[in-house]
Coordinates of C-alpha atoms in Angstrom, one line a residue:
N217 CA 9.8 -26.2 -10.0
N218 CA 13.2 -26.3 -9.7
N219 CA 13.6 -29.4 -11.9
G220 CA 14.6 -27.4 -15.4
C221 CA 10.8 -28.6 -16.5
T222 CA 9.1 -25.8 -19.0
P223 CA 5.6 -25.1 -18.6
I224 CA 3.3 -26.3 -20.7
Q225 CA 1.3 -23.6 -22.8
Y226 CA -1.9 -24.8 -23.2
Q227 CA -4.8 -23.8 -26.4
N228 CA -8.2 -23.9 -25.1
P229 CA -10.0 -24.8 -28.3
D230 CA -13.1 -23.4 -27.4
K231 CA -11.2 -20.6 -27.2
I232 CA -9.4 -19.5 -30.6
D233 CA -10.9 -16.4 -32.4
V234 CA -9.1 -14.7 -35.4
S235 CA -10.4 -11.2 -37.2
I236 CA -9.4 -9.0 -39.8
D237 CA -9.9 -5.7 -41.1
K238 CA -9.1 -4.0 -43.8
K239 CA -8.9 -0.4 -44.9
Q240 CA -7.7 1.4 -48.2
D241 CA -4.9 3.9 -47.6
F242 CA -6.2 6.6 -50.2
V243 CA -8.7 7.0 -52.7
F244 CA -7.4 5.6 -56.0
A245 CA -6.8 7.4 -59.2
M246 CA -7.0 6.1 -62.0
G247 CA -3.4 4.3 -63.8
Q248 CA -1.7 5.3 -59.9
S249 CA -0.4 3.0 -57.8
G250 CA -2.0 2.9 -54.0
S251 CA -2.3 0.6 -50.8
F252 CA -4.4 -1.2 -48.4
T253 CA -3.8 -1.6 -45.1
L254 CA -4.9 -5.4 -43.2
T255 CA -4.8 -6.0 -40.2
V256 CA -5.6 -9.2 -38.1
K257 CA -6.7 -9.5 -34.4
N258 CA -6.7 -11.6 -32.1
D259 CA -10.0 -11.8 -30.4
G260 CA -9.6 -14.9 -28.9
E261 CA -7.6 -16.2 -25.1
P262 CA -3.8 -16.6 -25.8
L263 CA -2.6 -18.1 -28.8
Y264 CA 0.4 -19.9 -29.0
I265 CA 0.3 -21.6 -32.2
G266 CA -0.4 -20.4 -36.4
P267 CA -0.7 -20.5 -38.7
I268 CA -2.3 -18.3 -39.3
T269 CA -3.1 -17.1 -42.9
V270 CA -3.7 -14.0 -44.7
T271 CA -5.3 -13.9 -48.3
D272 CA -6.6 -10.8 -50.3
S273 CA -7.2 -11.0 -54.0
M274 CA -7.7 -8.4 -55.8
P275 CA -10.1 -7.4 -58.5
T276 CA -10.3 -7.1 -61.9
G277 CA -8.8 -4.3 -62.9
F278 CA -5.9 -4.2 -60.2
T279 CA -2.5 -5.4 -59.9
L280 CA -0.9 -6.3 -57.2
N281 CA 3.0 -5.2 -56.3
V282 CA 4.5 -8.4 -56.1
A283 CA 7.8 -7.4 -55.3
L284 CA 6.7 -4.7 -52.7
A285 CA 4.6 -7.1 -50.8
N286 CA 6.9 -9.6 -50.3
S287 CA 9.2 -7.1 -48.9
S288 CA 7.1 -4.9 -47.2
N289 CA 5.7 -6.8 -44.8
L290 CA 9.1 -8.7 -43.1
P291 CA 9.9 -9.4 -39.9
D292 CA 6.3 -10.3 -39.2
W293 CA 4.7 -11.5 -41.8
N294 CA 5.6 -14.3 -44.5
C295 CA 4.3 -12.7 -48.6
S296 CA 4.2 -14.6 -51.3
A297 CA 1.7 -13.7 -54.8
S298 CA 1.4 -16.1 -57.1
T299 CA 0.6 -14.0 -59.5
T300 CA -0.6 -10.3 -60.1
T301 CA -4.2 -10.5 -58.2
Q302 CA -3.4 -13.2 -54.9
L303 CA -1.9 -12.2 -52.1
S304 CA -0.8 -15.0 -49.8
C305 CA 1.0 -14.2 -46.4
T306 CA 1.8 -16.5 -43.5
Y307 CA 1.8 -15.2 -39.3
V308 CA 5.5 -15.7 -39.2
G309 CA 6.4 -13.1 -36.0
A310 CA 6.6 -14.6 -32.4
F311 CA 3.9 -15.8 -30.1
P312 CA 2.3 -16.2 -27.6
V313 CA -0.5 -14.0 -29.2
P314 CA -2.1 -12.3 -26.1
T315 CA -5.6 -11.4 -25.8
G316 CA -6.7 -8.5 -28.0
A317 CA -3.6 -8.0 -30.0
L318 CA -3.0 -6.8 -33.5
L319 CA -0.6 -8.6 -35.1
T320 CA 1.1 -6.3 -37.4
P321 CA -0.8 -4.7 -40.4
I322 CA -0.3 -5.7 -43.8
K323 CA 0.6 -3.2 -46.6
V324 CA -0.9 -5.2 -49.7
P325 CA 0.9 -2.4 -52.5
S326 CA -1.4 -2.2 -55.8
S327 CA -2.1 -0.4 -59.0
I328 CA -5.8 0.8 -60.6
A329 CA -5.9 0.0 -64.9
A330 CA -7.8 3.0 -66.7
G331 CA -11.5 1.7 -66.6
V332 CA -12.1 -0.4 -63.2
L333 CA -16.4 -0.1 -62.8
V334 CA -18.3 1.6 -60.8
G335 CA -18.7 -0.6 -56.7
R336 CA -15.5 -3.2 -57.0
E337 CA -15.4 -5.3 -54.3
N338 CA -12.0 -6.1 -53.0
C339 CA -12.4 -9.2 -49.7
A340 CA -9.5 -10.1 -47.7
S341 CA -9.9 -13.3 -45.3
V342 CA -7.8 -15.3 -42.7
E343 CA -7.3 -18.5 -42.1
L344 CA -6.8 -20.2 -38.4
S345 CA -7.3 -23.6 -37.0
G346 CA -9.8 -24.5 -35.2
D347 CA -11.6 -20.5 -34.9
V348 CA -14.9 -20.9 -33.2
D349 CA -16.0 -17.6 -34.9
P350 CA -15.7 -17.1 -39.3
S351 CA -17.9 -14.5 -39.1
D352 CA -14.5 -12.4 -39.4
N353 CA -12.6 -14.4 -41.1
R354 CA -13.7 -11.7 -44.4
K355 CA -13.8 -8.2 -44.7
C356 CA -14.7 -6.7 -48.2
I357 CA -14.5 -2.8 -48.9
T358 CA -15.9 -0.8 -52.4
L359 CA -13.0 0.9 -53.4
N360 CA -12.7 4.3 -53.8
I361 CA -11.1 5.5 -57.0
A362 CA -11.2 9.2 -58.0
G363 CA -13.2 10.3 -60.8
I364 CA -16.4 7.6 -60.3
K365 CA -19.7 8.1 -58.0

């Protein structure tokens, strides 16, 4: 129209859906640093509102590198760590997020202590108010640690 009006962007509440994937970037070695990558996908219609929040809790024996986690995920994520075992990130990138879009991956730098037990799991989750399919909002992986079978 010619009235200088901006069209209203409508978020369909029946089609809000995000999912998360988590990958270990490489095999960890005792006493060494490594990282995980978290990827959030918009599985629903275009997203016009947030917040989209991701959390990742380190398992026993793993320590989050807080300084690297806070600085390496800019500008699309605002990450903070309340402790060396809990990372929380809020999406501050551009909206709308198109259907099928992958948000900028989150790098989770961490280190592993000696003596970590076999079969440790590490889980991350994503939250978005109104998500119609929460079954894909949590991803757990069994850690691959060198020399441990």
